[in-house]
Coordinates of C-alpha atoms and ligand atoms in Angstrom, one line a residue:
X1 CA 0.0 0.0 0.0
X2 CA 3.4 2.1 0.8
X3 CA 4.3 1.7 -2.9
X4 CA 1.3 2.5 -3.9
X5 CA 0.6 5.7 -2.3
X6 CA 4.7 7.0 -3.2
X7 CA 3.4 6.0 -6.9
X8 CA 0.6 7.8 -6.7
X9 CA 2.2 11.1 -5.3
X10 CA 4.9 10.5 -8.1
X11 CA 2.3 10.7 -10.6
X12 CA 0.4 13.5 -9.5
X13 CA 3.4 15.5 -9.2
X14 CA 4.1 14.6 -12.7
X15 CA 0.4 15.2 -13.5
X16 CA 1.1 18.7 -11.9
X17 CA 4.3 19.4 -13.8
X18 CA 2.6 18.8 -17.1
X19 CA -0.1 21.0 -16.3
X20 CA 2.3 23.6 -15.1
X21 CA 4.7 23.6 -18.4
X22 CA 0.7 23.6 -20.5
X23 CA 0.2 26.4 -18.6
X24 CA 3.4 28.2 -19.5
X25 CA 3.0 27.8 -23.1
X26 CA -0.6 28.5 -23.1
X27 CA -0.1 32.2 -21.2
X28 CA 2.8 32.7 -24.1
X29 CA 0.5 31.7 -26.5
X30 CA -2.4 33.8 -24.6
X31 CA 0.3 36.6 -25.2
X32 CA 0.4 36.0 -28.7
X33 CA -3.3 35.8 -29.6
X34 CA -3.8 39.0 -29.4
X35 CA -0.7 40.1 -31.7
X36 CA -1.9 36.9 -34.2
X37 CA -5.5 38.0 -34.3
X38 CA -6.7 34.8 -32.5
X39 CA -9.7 36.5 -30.3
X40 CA -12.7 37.3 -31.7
X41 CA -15.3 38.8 -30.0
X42 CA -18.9 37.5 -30.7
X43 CA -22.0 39.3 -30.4
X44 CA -25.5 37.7 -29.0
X45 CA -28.2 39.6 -29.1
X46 CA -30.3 41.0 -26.9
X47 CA -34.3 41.4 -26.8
X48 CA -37.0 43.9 -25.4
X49 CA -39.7 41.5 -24.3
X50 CA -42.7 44.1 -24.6
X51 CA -41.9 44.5 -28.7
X52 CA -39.4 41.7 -28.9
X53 CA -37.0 44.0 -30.7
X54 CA -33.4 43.6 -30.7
X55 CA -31.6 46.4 -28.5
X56 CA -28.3 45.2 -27.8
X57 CA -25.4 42.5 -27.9
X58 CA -23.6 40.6 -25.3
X59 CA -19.7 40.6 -26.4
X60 CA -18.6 37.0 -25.8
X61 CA -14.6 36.4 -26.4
X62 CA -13.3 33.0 -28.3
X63 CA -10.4 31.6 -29.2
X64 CA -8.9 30.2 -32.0
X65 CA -5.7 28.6 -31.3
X66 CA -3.4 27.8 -34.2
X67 CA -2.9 24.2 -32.2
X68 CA -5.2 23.3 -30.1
X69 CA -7.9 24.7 -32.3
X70 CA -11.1 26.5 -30.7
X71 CA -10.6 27.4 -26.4
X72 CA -13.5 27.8 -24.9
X73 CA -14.0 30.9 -22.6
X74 CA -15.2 29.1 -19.7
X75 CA -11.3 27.2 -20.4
X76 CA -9.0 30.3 -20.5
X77 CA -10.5 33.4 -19.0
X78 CA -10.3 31.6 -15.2
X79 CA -6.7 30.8 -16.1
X80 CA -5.9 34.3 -17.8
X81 CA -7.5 35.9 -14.2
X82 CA -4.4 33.5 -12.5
X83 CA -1.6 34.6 -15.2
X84 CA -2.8 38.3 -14.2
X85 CA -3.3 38.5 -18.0
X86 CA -7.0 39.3 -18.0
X87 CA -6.8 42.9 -18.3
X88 CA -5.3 42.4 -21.5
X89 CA -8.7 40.5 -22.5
X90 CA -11.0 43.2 -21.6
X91 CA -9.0 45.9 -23.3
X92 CA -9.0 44.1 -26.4
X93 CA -12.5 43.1 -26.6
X94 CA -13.5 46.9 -25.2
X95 CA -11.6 48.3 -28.2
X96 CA -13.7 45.7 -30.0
X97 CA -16.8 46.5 -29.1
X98 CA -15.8 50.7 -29.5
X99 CA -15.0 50.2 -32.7
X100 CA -17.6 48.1 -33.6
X101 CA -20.4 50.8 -31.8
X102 CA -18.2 53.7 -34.0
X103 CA -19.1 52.4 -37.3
X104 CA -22.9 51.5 -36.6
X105 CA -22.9 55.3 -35.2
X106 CA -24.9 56.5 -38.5
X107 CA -26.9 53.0 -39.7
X108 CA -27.6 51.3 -36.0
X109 CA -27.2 54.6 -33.5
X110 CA -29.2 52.8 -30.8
X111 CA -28.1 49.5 -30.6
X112 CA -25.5 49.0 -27.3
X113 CA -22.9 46.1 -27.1
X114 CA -22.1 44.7 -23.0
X115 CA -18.3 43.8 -22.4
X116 CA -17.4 41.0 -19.5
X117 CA -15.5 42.8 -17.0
X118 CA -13.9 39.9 -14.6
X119 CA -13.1 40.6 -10.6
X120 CA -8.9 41.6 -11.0
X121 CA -10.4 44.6 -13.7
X122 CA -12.1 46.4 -10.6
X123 CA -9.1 46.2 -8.3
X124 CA -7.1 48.5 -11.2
X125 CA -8.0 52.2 -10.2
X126 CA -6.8 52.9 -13.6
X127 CA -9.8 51.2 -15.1
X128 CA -12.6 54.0 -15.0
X129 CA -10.6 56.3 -17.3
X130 CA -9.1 53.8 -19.4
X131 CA -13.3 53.6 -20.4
X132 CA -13.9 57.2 -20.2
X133 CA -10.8 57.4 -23.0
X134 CA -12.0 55.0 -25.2
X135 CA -15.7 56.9 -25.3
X136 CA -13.8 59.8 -25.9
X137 CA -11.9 58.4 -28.1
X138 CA -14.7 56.7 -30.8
X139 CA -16.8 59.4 -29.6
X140 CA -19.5 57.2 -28.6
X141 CA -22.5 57.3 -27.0
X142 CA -22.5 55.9 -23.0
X143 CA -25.4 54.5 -23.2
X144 CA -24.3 52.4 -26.0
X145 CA -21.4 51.0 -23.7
X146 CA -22.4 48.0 -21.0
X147 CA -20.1 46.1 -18.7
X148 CA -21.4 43.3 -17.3
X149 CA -20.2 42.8 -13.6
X150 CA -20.3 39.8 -11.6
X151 CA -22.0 39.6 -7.8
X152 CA -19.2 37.7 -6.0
X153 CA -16.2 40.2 -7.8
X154 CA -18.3 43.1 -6.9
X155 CA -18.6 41.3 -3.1
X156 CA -15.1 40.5 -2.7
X157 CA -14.1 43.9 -1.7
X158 CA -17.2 46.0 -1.9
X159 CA -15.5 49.2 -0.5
X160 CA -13.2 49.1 -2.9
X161 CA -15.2 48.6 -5.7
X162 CA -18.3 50.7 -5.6
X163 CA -16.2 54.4 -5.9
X164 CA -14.6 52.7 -8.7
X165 CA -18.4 51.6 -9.8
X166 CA -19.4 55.3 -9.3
X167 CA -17.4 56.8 -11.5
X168 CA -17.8 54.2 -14.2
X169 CA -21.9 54.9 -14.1
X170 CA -21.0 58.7 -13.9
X171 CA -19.3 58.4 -17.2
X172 CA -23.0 57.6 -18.5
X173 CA -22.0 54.0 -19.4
X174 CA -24.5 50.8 -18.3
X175 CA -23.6 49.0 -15.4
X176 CA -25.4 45.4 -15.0
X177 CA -25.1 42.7 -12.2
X178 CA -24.1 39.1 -14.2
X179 CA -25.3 36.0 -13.1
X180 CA -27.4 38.0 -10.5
X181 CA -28.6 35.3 -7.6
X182 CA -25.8 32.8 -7.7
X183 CA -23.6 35.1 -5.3
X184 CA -23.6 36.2 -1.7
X185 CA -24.9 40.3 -2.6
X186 CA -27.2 41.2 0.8
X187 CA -30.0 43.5 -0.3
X188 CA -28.4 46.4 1.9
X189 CA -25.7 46.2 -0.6
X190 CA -27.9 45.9 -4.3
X191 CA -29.6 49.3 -3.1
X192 CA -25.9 51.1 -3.0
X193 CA -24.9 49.4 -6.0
X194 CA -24.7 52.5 -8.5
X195 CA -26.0 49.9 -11.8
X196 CA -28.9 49.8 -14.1
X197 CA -29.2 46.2 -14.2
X198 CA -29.7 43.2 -13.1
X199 CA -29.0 40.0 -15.3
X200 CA -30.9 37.0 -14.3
X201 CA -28.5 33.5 -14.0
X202 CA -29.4 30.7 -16.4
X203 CA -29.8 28.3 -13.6
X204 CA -33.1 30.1 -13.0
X205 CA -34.5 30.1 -16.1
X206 CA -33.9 26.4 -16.8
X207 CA -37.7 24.9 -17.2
X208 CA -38.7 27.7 -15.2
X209 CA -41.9 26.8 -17.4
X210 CA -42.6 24.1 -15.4
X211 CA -41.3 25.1 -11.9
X212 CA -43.7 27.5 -10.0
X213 CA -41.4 27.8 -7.2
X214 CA -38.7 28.9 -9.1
X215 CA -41.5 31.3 -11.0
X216 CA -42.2 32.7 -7.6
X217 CA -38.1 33.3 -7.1
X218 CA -37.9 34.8 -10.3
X219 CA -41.3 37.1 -9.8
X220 CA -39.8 38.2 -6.8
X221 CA -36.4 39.2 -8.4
X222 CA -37.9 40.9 -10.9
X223 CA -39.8 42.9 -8.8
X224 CA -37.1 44.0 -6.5
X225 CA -35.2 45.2 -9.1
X226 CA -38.1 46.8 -10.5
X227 CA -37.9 48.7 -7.3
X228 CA -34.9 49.9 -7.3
X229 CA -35.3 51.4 -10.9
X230 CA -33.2 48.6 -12.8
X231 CA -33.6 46.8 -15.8
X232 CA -34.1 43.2 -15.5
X233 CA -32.9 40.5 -18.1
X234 CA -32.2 36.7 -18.2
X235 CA -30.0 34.7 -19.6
X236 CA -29.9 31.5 -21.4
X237 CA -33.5 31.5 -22.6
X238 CA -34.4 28.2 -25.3
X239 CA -37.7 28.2 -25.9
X240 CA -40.7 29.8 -26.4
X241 CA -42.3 28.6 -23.0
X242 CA -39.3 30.0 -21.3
X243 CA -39.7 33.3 -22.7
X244 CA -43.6 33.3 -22.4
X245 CA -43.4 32.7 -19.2
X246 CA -40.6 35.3 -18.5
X247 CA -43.2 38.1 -20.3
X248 CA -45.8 36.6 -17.6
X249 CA -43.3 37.2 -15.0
X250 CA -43.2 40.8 -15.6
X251 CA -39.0 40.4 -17.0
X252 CA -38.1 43.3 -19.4
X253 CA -35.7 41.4 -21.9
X254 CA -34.0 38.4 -22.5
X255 CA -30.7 36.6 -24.5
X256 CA -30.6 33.4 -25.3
X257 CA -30.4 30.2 -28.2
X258 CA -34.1 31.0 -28.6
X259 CA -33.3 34.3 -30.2
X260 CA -30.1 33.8 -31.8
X261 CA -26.7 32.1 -30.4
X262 CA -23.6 34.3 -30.6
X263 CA -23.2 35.9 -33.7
X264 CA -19.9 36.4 -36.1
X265 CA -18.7 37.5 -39.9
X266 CA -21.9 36.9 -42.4
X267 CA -24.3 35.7 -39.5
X268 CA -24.3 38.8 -37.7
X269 CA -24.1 40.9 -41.1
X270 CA -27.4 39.3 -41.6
X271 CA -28.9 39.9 -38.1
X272 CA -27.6 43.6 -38.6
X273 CA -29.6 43.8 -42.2
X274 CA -32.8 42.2 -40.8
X275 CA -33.4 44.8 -38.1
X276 CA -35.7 47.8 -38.8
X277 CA -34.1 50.5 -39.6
Ligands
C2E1 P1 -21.6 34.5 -19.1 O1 -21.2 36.0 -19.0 O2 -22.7 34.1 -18.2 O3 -22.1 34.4 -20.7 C1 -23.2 33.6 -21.1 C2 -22.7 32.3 -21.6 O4 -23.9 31.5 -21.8 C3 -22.0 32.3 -22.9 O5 -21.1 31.2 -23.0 C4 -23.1 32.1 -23.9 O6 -22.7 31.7 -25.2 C5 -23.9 31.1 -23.2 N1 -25.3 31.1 -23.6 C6 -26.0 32.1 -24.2 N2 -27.3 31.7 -24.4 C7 -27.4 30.4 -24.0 C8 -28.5 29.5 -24.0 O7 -29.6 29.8 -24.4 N3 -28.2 28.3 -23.5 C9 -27.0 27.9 -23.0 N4 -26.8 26.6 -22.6 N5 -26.0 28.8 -23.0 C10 -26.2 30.0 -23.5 P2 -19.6 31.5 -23.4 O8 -19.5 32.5 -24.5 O9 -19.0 30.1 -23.5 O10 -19.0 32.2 -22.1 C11 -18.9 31.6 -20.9 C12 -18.4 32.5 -19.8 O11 -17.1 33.0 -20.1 C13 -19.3 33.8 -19.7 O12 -20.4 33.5 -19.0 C14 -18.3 34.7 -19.0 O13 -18.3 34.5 -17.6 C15 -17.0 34.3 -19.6 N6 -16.6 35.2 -20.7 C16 -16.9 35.1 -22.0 N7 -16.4 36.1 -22.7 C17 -15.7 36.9 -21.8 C18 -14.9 38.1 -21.9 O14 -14.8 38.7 -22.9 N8 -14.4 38.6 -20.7 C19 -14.6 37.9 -19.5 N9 -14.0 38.4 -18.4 N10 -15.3 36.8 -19.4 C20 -15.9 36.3 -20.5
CA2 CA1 -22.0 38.0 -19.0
CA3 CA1 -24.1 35.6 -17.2
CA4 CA1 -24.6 32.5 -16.0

């Protein structure tokens, strides 16, 4: 059993120095995708439920390695928040999403794109007017600019994080709680919280068709931040039951495969041409 155990420590610590060295080379080539053109930032849209009109997009990053082909998000961005290489992310995909707002200034003035801000962005004090430059900058509307925020990096160090939340929402620009009821936020907190938003998790929506407790949940969520004068969407809707019974639960919008999946190139060319001018 000795031999066994000393075997199984030697192949662990193997096991952890392989990981290690894939880790090295994947932050060098994390370093690289940028340069290479690698990222690409995907758009899903967003939808008013009272006309069911397209408003917005969700920016979603993905990768495309040259190797080890496509790396999903859910893969790299935890382990690009370890590398302290995250920042690099959002700047990219918030020059993105500038430039992309910039040139549907003229044709699509109203529509807003949201950018995924992870926990290490709101420890940087620098952060609020590296945004307020890039407005300035592509000479953009706020409005049109979102960052989506989660609960838990807000939470972690909430004294540090709301001035830097105030002076992002005094630039004008969205502010919206992400996956809003999977963290720890007490309701003392969600009424100092200077967004305009709070984005329903997935995990509520699944069958919420058939589940009237979690209909209840939902109602009540809805109607809190209805309170506190802030928009309320959920994620991850499928179907047509979902969303019907999201419009029954008062929710203003919704994203999801049952409107479109993230868009890219042609697709969302298309979903840009389709959309009343
Ligand atoms: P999230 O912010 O909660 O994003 C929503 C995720 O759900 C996206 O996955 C999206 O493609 C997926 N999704 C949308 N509609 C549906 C649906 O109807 N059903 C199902 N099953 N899934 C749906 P994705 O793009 O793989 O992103 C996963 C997570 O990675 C995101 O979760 C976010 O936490 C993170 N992420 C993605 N892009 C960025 C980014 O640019 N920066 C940062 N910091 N994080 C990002
Ligand atoms: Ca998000
Ligand atoms: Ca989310
Ligand atoms: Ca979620």
């Amino acid at each position: 059993a000795a031999k066994e155990h000393s075997e199984t420590s030697a192949w662990y610590s193997d096991a952890q120095e392989a990981s290690r060295l894939g880790h090295l080379s994947l932050l060098s080539d994390l370093r690289s995708a940028i340069q290479n053109n690698e990222l690409q930032m995907w758009l899903q849209p967003k939808i008013h439920l009272h006309d069911l009109r397209c408003y917005g997009f969700e920016a979603l990053v993905r990768w495309q390695h040259p190797q080890r082909g496509f790396i999903s998000p859910i893969e790299f961005i935890p382990f690009a928040e370890r590398a302290g290489y995250i920042s690099h992310v959002t700047n990219w995909m918030l020059q993105q999403a500038a430039q992309t707002l910039a040139s549907w200034q003229s044709r699509y003035p109203h529509l807003s794109i949201a950018v995924n801000v992870s926990t290490n962005d709101l420890r940087d004090q620098q952060f609020p007017e590296r945004v307020r430059h890039l407005i300035q900058q592509y000479q953009l509307r706020p409005e049109n600019l979102q960052l989506e925020l989660t609960e838990s990096g807000i939470m972690e160090n909430p004294d540090n994080a709301i001035p830097l939340l105030q002076t992002l929402r005094a630039t004008g620009i969205g502010l919206s709680i992400d996956d809003f009821g999977t963290g720890h936020s007490s309701l003392a907190y969600l009424q100092k919280l200077p967004v305009s938003e709070l984005k329903i998790d997935r995990s509520f929506v699944i069958d919420i068709d058939q589940q009237d407790s979690t209909q209840k949940l939902v109602r009540t969520i809805v109607e809190m931040g209805h309170g506190l004068d802030l928009h309320v969407i959920a994620e991850g809707i499928e179907t047509q039951a979902e969303r019907d019974t999201l419009i029954k639960l008062g929710c203003d919008s919704i994203q999801g495969y049952f409107a479109s999946k993230p868009l890219h190139g042609n697709a969302l060319e298309q979903w840009l041409q389709s959309l009343p001018t």
